[in-house]
Short mmCIF file of C-alpha atoms in Angstrom, two decimals:
data_model
loop_
_atom_site.label_atom_id
_atom_site.label_comp_id
_atom_site.label_asym_id
_atom_site.label_seq_id
_atom_site.Cartn_x
_atom_site.Cartn_y
_atom_site.Cartn_z
CA UNK A 1 28.78 -61.49 -39.91
CA UNK A 2 26.87 -58.44 -41.06
CA UNK A 3 23.65 -60.43 -40.99
CA UNK A 4 24.13 -61.51 -37.39
CA UNK A 5 25.46 -58.23 -35.83
CA UNK A 6 23.34 -57.15 -32.87
CA UNK A 7 22.12 -53.57 -32.22
CA UNK A 8 23.61 -51.44 -29.38
CA UNK A 9 21.44 -51.84 -26.26
CA UNK A 10 19.36 -48.79 -25.35
CA UNK A 11 21.05 -48.53 -21.94
CA UNK A 12 24.45 -48.09 -23.62
CA UNK A 13 23.42 -45.55 -26.21
CA UNK A 14 24.48 -41.93 -25.62
CA UNK A 15 21.65 -39.76 -24.31
CA UNK A 16 19.98 -37.38 -26.70
CA UNK A 17 21.29 -33.85 -26.33
CA UNK A 18 18.99 -31.56 -24.33
CA UNK A 19 18.16 -28.61 -26.56
CA UNK A 20 15.37 -26.84 -24.67
CA UNK A 21 14.64 -25.65 -21.13
CA UNK A 22 11.04 -26.06 -20.04
CA UNK A 23 9.73 -22.86 -18.44
CA UNK A 24 8.25 -22.97 -14.95
CA UNK A 25 6.28 -20.26 -13.21
CA UNK A 26 7.27 -19.02 -9.75
CA UNK A 27 6.53 -16.19 -7.31
CA UNK A 28 9.51 -13.81 -7.02
CA UNK A 29 10.02 -11.20 -4.28
CA UNK A 30 13.55 -10.08 -5.26
CA UNK A 31 14.82 -10.48 -1.70
CA UNK A 32 18.25 -8.85 -1.25
CA UNK A 33 20.62 -8.94 1.71
CA UNK A 34 21.08 -5.39 3.01
CA UNK A 35 22.51 -3.42 5.92
CA UNK A 36 20.28 -1.05 7.85
CA UNK A 37 22.02 1.99 9.37
CA UNK A 38 20.62 3.63 12.52
CA UNK A 39 22.03 7.13 13.01
CA UNK A 40 21.81 9.80 15.67
CA UNK A 41 19.70 10.18 18.76
CA UNK A 42 20.66 9.65 22.37
CA UNK A 43 19.08 7.20 24.75
CA UNK A 44 15.80 8.32 26.30
CA UNK A 45 14.57 7.28 29.71
CA UNK A 46 12.34 7.99 32.69
CA UNK A 47 14.63 9.20 35.47
CA UNK A 48 14.11 9.51 39.18
CA UNK A 49 12.87 13.07 39.97
CA UNK A 50 14.06 12.72 43.58
CA UNK A 51 16.42 10.48 45.53
CA UNK A 52 15.06 7.64 47.64
CA UNK A 53 13.88 4.02 47.53
CA UNK A 54 11.80 2.62 44.67
CA UNK A 55 8.50 1.55 46.21
CA UNK A 56 6.54 0.77 43.01
CA UNK A 57 7.59 0.12 39.42
CA UNK A 58 5.57 -0.70 36.27
CA UNK A 59 8.25 -1.70 33.74
CA UNK A 60 7.85 -4.38 31.04
CA UNK A 61 10.09 -4.22 27.94
CA UNK A 62 8.09 -4.11 24.72
CA UNK A 63 5.13 -2.22 26.22
CA UNK A 64 4.22 1.47 25.99
CA UNK A 65 4.05 4.01 28.81
CA UNK A 66 0.76 5.92 28.60
CA UNK A 67 0.92 9.61 29.40
CA UNK A 68 -1.08 10.22 32.54
CA UNK A 69 -0.21 6.81 34.02
CA UNK A 70 1.96 6.11 37.08
CA UNK A 71 5.10 4.19 36.05
CA UNK A 72 6.87 4.32 39.44
CA UNK A 73 6.89 5.60 43.01
CA UNK A 74 9.83 6.72 45.14
CA UNK A 75 9.51 6.82 48.93
CA UNK A 76 5.79 6.16 48.43
CA UNK A 77 5.37 9.29 46.25
CA UNK A 78 3.83 8.37 42.89
CA UNK A 79 5.15 10.00 39.71
CA UNK A 80 2.82 10.79 36.81
CA UNK A 81 4.15 10.20 33.26
CA UNK A 82 3.90 13.48 31.34
CA UNK A 83 5.50 14.54 28.05
CA UNK A 84 6.62 17.91 26.79
CA UNK A 85 9.41 19.96 25.30
CA UNK A 86 10.63 21.21 28.69
CA UNK A 87 11.38 18.92 31.67
CA UNK A 88 10.17 19.98 35.12
CA UNK A 89 12.99 21.32 37.29
CA UNK A 90 11.22 22.89 40.27
CA UNK A 91 8.02 22.81 42.33
CA UNK A 92 5.43 25.20 40.87
CA UNK A 93 3.09 27.46 42.82
CA UNK A 94 0.54 30.08 41.80
CA UNK A 95 2.17 33.02 40.01
CA UNK A 96 5.15 31.08 38.60
CA UNK A 97 5.92 31.60 34.91
CA UNK A 98 8.43 30.18 32.46
CA UNK A 99 8.99 27.65 29.70
CA UNK A 100 8.33 24.73 32.07
CA UNK A 101 4.90 26.21 32.88
CA UNK A 102 4.13 26.63 29.16
CA UNK A 103 5.16 23.03 28.50
CA UNK A 104 2.90 21.79 31.31
CA UNK A 105 -0.03 23.81 29.93
CA UNK A 106 0.51 22.29 26.46
CA UNK A 107 0.62 18.77 27.91
CA UNK A 108 -2.57 19.22 29.93
CA UNK A 109 -4.33 20.62 26.86
CA UNK A 110 -3.22 17.62 24.79
CA UNK A 111 -4.69 15.33 27.47
CA UNK A 112 -8.07 17.06 27.14
CA UNK A 113 -8.02 19.60 29.98
CA UNK A 114 -9.50 23.05 29.33
CA UNK A 115 -6.63 25.32 30.31
CA UNK A 116 -5.56 28.54 28.53
CA UNK A 117 -2.71 28.21 26.07
CA UNK A 118 -0.71 31.00 27.72
CA UNK A 119 -0.16 32.30 31.20
CA UNK A 120 1.50 31.42 34.48
CA UNK A 121 0.45 29.02 37.20
CA UNK A 122 -3.10 29.92 38.21
CA UNK A 123 -6.12 28.27 39.84
CA UNK A 124 -7.23 26.74 36.50
CA UNK A 125 -3.86 25.06 35.96
CA UNK A 126 -3.73 23.82 39.57
CA UNK A 127 -7.26 22.33 39.32
CA UNK A 128 -6.42 20.57 36.04
CA UNK A 129 -3.21 19.09 37.45
CA UNK A 130 -4.91 17.92 40.64
CA UNK A 131 -7.72 16.37 38.59
CA UNK A 132 -5.18 14.45 36.51
CA UNK A 133 -3.38 13.24 39.63
CA UNK A 134 -6.68 12.16 41.20
CA UNK A 135 -7.65 10.29 38.01
CA UNK A 136 -4.38 8.34 38.24
CA UNK A 137 -4.98 7.57 41.92
CA UNK A 138 -2.35 10.00 43.22
CA UNK A 139 -2.97 12.27 46.21
CA UNK A 140 -0.64 15.31 46.18
CA UNK A 141 0.92 16.37 49.47
CA UNK A 142 -0.24 19.96 48.85
CA UNK A 143 -2.98 20.82 46.34
CA UNK A 144 -1.51 24.34 45.99
CA UNK A 145 1.84 22.97 44.74
CA UNK A 146 2.68 21.10 41.53
CA UNK A 147 5.51 19.02 42.95
CA UNK A 148 8.45 17.94 40.80
CA UNK A 149 8.40 14.62 42.67
CA UNK A 150 4.96 13.88 41.18
CA UNK A 151 6.13 14.12 37.54
CA UNK A 152 8.04 11.53 35.50
CA UNK A 153 9.04 13.43 32.36
CA UNK A 154 8.95 11.78 28.91
CA UNK A 155 10.93 13.64 26.24
CA UNK A 156 9.32 13.94 22.79
CA UNK A 157 9.35 10.65 20.88
CA UNK A 158 8.04 7.07 21.21
CA UNK A 159 7.36 5.84 24.75
CA UNK A 160 8.15 2.17 24.18
CA UNK A 161 10.01 0.52 27.09
CA UNK A 162 13.33 -1.11 26.13
CA UNK A 163 14.87 -1.87 29.53
CA UNK A 164 14.38 -1.95 33.32
CA UNK A 165 17.78 -1.50 35.02
CA UNK A 166 16.40 -1.28 38.58
CA UNK A 167 13.80 -3.07 40.65
CA UNK A 168 11.46 -2.38 43.54
CA UNK A 169 13.30 -1.80 46.82
CA UNK A 170 16.48 -0.42 45.27
CA UNK A 171 17.93 2.89 46.38
CA UNK A 172 18.26 5.56 43.66
CA UNK A 173 19.80 8.99 43.41
CA UNK A 174 18.08 11.87 41.65
CA UNK A 175 18.44 11.59 37.87
CA UNK A 176 19.07 7.80 37.84
CA UNK A 177 17.46 5.84 34.98
CA UNK A 178 14.48 3.83 36.21
CA UNK A 179 12.91 2.92 32.85
CA UNK A 180 14.79 2.96 29.50
CA UNK A 181 12.78 4.14 26.49
CA UNK A 182 13.19 3.79 22.74
CA UNK A 183 15.81 6.12 21.29
CA UNK A 184 14.71 9.34 19.65
CA UNK A 185 16.22 8.50 16.28
CA UNK A 186 17.51 10.86 13.63
CA UNK A 187 17.46 8.45 10.66
CA UNK A 188 17.02 4.77 9.84
CA UNK A 189 18.06 3.88 6.29
CA UNK A 190 19.87 1.36 4.12
CA UNK A 191 23.64 1.83 4.07
CA UNK A 192 23.58 1.23 0.29
CA UNK A 193 20.65 0.77 -2.08
CA UNK A 194 20.94 -2.59 -3.93
CA UNK A 195 21.69 -2.29 -7.65
CA UNK A 196 19.08 -2.93 -10.35
CA UNK A 197 16.17 -3.86 -8.06
CA UNK A 198 12.89 -4.99 -9.60
CA UNK A 199 10.55 -2.00 -9.74
CA UNK A 200 7.77 -1.83 -7.14
CA UNK A 201 7.01 -0.86 -3.56
CA UNK A 202 9.50 -2.27 -1.05
CA UNK A 203 9.70 -3.34 2.56
CA UNK A 204 12.68 -3.97 4.78
CA UNK A 205 12.67 -7.12 6.92
CA UNK A 206 14.34 -6.87 10.34
CA UNK A 207 14.23 -9.65 12.94
CA UNK A 208 11.43 -11.37 11.03
CA UNK A 209 9.23 -8.24 10.85
CA UNK A 210 8.58 -6.17 7.72
CA UNK A 211 8.39 -2.37 7.57
CA UNK A 212 7.72 0.06 4.68
CA UNK A 213 10.75 1.81 3.18
CA UNK A 214 11.22 4.60 0.63
CA UNK A 215 12.55 3.10 -2.63
CA UNK A 216 14.14 6.39 -3.71
CA UNK A 217 16.12 7.17 -0.53
CA UNK A 218 16.20 3.80 1.24
CA UNK A 219 14.92 5.48 4.43
CA UNK A 220 12.38 4.19 6.94
CA UNK A 221 10.12 7.15 7.75
CA UNK A 222 7.01 5.62 9.33
CA UNK A 223 7.05 6.58 13.07
CA UNK A 224 5.70 3.20 14.22
CA UNK A 225 8.29 1.38 12.13
CA UNK A 226 11.10 3.53 13.56
CA UNK A 227 9.98 2.80 17.12
CA UNK A 228 9.63 -0.93 16.45
CA UNK A 229 13.05 -1.27 14.82
CA UNK A 230 14.92 0.44 17.66
CA UNK A 231 12.89 -1.37 20.33
CA UNK A 232 13.80 -4.67 18.67
CA UNK A 233 17.48 -3.91 19.13
CA UNK A 234 17.11 -4.08 22.92
CA UNK A 235 19.88 -1.56 23.70
CA UNK A 236 21.08 -2.24 27.28
CA UNK A 237 19.36 0.16 29.66
CA UNK A 238 22.61 1.18 31.39
CA UNK A 239 24.32 2.28 28.16
CA UNK A 240 24.13 5.80 26.79
CA UNK A 241 24.37 6.26 23.01
CA UNK A 242 26.61 9.12 21.96
CA UNK A 243 24.94 11.92 20.00
CA UNK A 244 25.31 11.21 16.27
CA UNK A 245 26.40 7.61 16.88
CA UNK A 246 25.70 5.08 14.11
CA UNK A 247 24.69 1.44 14.55
CA UNK A 248 24.06 -1.19 11.87
CA UNK A 249 22.08 -4.40 11.68
CA UNK A 250 21.38 -7.00 9.00
CA UNK A 251 18.15 -6.77 7.00
CA UNK A 252 16.44 -7.94 3.80
CA UNK A 253 15.24 -5.58 1.04
CA UNK A 254 12.09 -7.19 -0.40
CA UNK A 255 9.26 -6.41 -2.80
CA UNK A 256 6.11 -5.59 -0.84
CA UNK A 257 4.10 -7.66 -3.35
CA UNK A 258 5.83 -10.59 -5.09
CA UNK A 259 5.67 -10.70 -8.90
CA UNK A 260 5.24 -13.68 -11.24
CA UNK A 261 8.54 -14.83 -12.77
CA UNK A 262 9.50 -17.56 -15.24
CA UNK A 263 12.48 -19.79 -14.48
CA UNK A 264 14.93 -20.91 -17.17
CA UNK A 265 18.57 -21.94 -17.62
CA UNK A 266 21.07 -19.05 -17.96
CA UNK A 267 22.30 -20.40 -21.33
CA UNK A 268 18.88 -19.65 -22.85
CA UNK A 269 19.63 -15.92 -22.59
CA UNK A 270 21.58 -13.98 -25.23
CA UNK A 271 22.18 -10.40 -26.32
CA UNK A 272 22.00 -9.30 -22.68
CA UNK A 273 21.79 -5.53 -22.28
CA UNK A 274 21.44 -4.25 -18.73
CA UNK A 275 18.24 -5.72 -17.30
CA UNK A 276 16.97 -7.14 -20.64
CA UNK A 277 17.91 -10.12 -22.84
CA UNK A 278 16.73 -12.15 -25.82
CA UNK A 279 15.34 -15.71 -25.76
CA UNK A 280 14.33 -18.05 -28.57
CA UNK A 281 11.76 -20.80 -28.90
CA UNK A 282 12.18 -22.39 -32.31
CA UNK A 283 11.54 -19.67 -34.89
CA UNK A 284 10.14 -17.28 -32.27
CA UNK A 285 12.40 -14.71 -30.56
CA UNK A 286 11.37 -12.54 -27.63
CA UNK A 287 12.89 -9.83 -25.45
CA UNK A 288 12.52 -10.41 -21.70
CA UNK A 289 13.29 -8.54 -18.48
CA UNK A 290 15.92 -10.06 -16.19
CA UNK A 291 14.70 -10.18 -12.59
CA UNK A 292 17.54 -12.09 -10.95
CA UNK A 293 19.30 -15.43 -10.63
CA UNK A 294 19.67 -18.04 -7.94
CA UNK A 295 21.27 -21.50 -7.72
CA UNK A 296 21.98 -21.72 -11.45
CA UNK A 297 18.53 -20.52 -12.51
CA UNK A 298 17.53 -17.25 -14.16
CA UNK A 299 14.27 -15.46 -13.34
CA UNK A 300 12.72 -13.60 -16.27
CA UNK A 301 9.51 -11.74 -17.08
CA UNK A 302 7.86 -11.42 -20.48
CA UNK A 303 6.34 -8.22 -21.81
CA UNK A 304 2.72 -7.57 -20.89
CA UNK A 305 0.33 -9.39 -23.23
CA UNK A 306 2.93 -11.93 -24.40
CA UNK A 307 2.08 -15.61 -23.91
CA UNK A 308 5.28 -17.38 -22.75
CA UNK A 309 6.31 -20.41 -24.85
CA UNK A 310 6.38 -23.86 -23.26
CA UNK A 311 10.19 -24.08 -23.51
CA UNK A 312 13.21 -22.00 -24.56
CA UNK A 313 16.20 -22.99 -26.72
CA UNK A 314 19.27 -23.74 -24.62
CA UNK A 315 21.68 -22.91 -27.47
CA UNK A 316 19.95 -20.08 -29.34
CA UNK A 317 21.28 -18.55 -32.53
CA UNK A 318 22.76 -15.36 -31.13
CA UNK A 319 22.79 -13.64 -34.50
CA UNK A 320 19.01 -13.49 -34.54
CA UNK A 321 17.57 -10.20 -33.35
CA UNK A 322 14.63 -10.00 -30.96
CA UNK A 323 11.98 -7.38 -30.47
#
């Protein structure tokens, strides 16, 4: 009977125990789910300087209003988009002085007109304003008067259009919003900085777009990024944000430049201390940096100058020290 006993078929034999995890190389951007907090600032807008019917309107969400352009007309009177610290509140004639005159002088100077930095309304200021109106295709009713009706005031901040609540032909009262602009924000930052991020420059991804962010404070400080983030929210044009109000939206906190990581099984790691651990490959032991984990895989990085082994032990001897 011993002479005739057959061997166990290969298909029925127990599989050999897997003792090593083959390393594979992968790009790793340490993407983390995050919450972006938008704080402060009230809604900004171009408002009707006078009551009447809207006879022309240039309003397309996502575009910018250029200072010196004509975004709308009321009762056939075109309004010129001008910025400044002080909104116009009266018609100006020669001899007038005040903070509104100083603001108008500063705006004309920023647009390239040679007017003195200080002084009241004079012939130089009137000529500069009339030249700007003429350049925009606007004919003032009286060249000796800087009419409030001819100015659409833009408060300091980005001039990106976010909404158009009214259309041509509609009746408006003085002060009504004609074109909604991007909020003048106080801060845009992460609600909480993710723990133990991989070191390196970071970006925040919002609505598929990436913007630079400060890794120390978690704040977005680039002016263009601030304007783009708030414009992407598309706040309804007929809603006013309360001063100091806070809004949140989902985002991703990502390395600006992905790093090279090695993928292994979690069981290959031992003597884990913070963001470091030991691994073994036969008689060799190495200390590695832990980058993260996903779907049952651990992402690690070896010290600079170290050549990674082909595979790591899945059941390492945890009593062995590593460098």
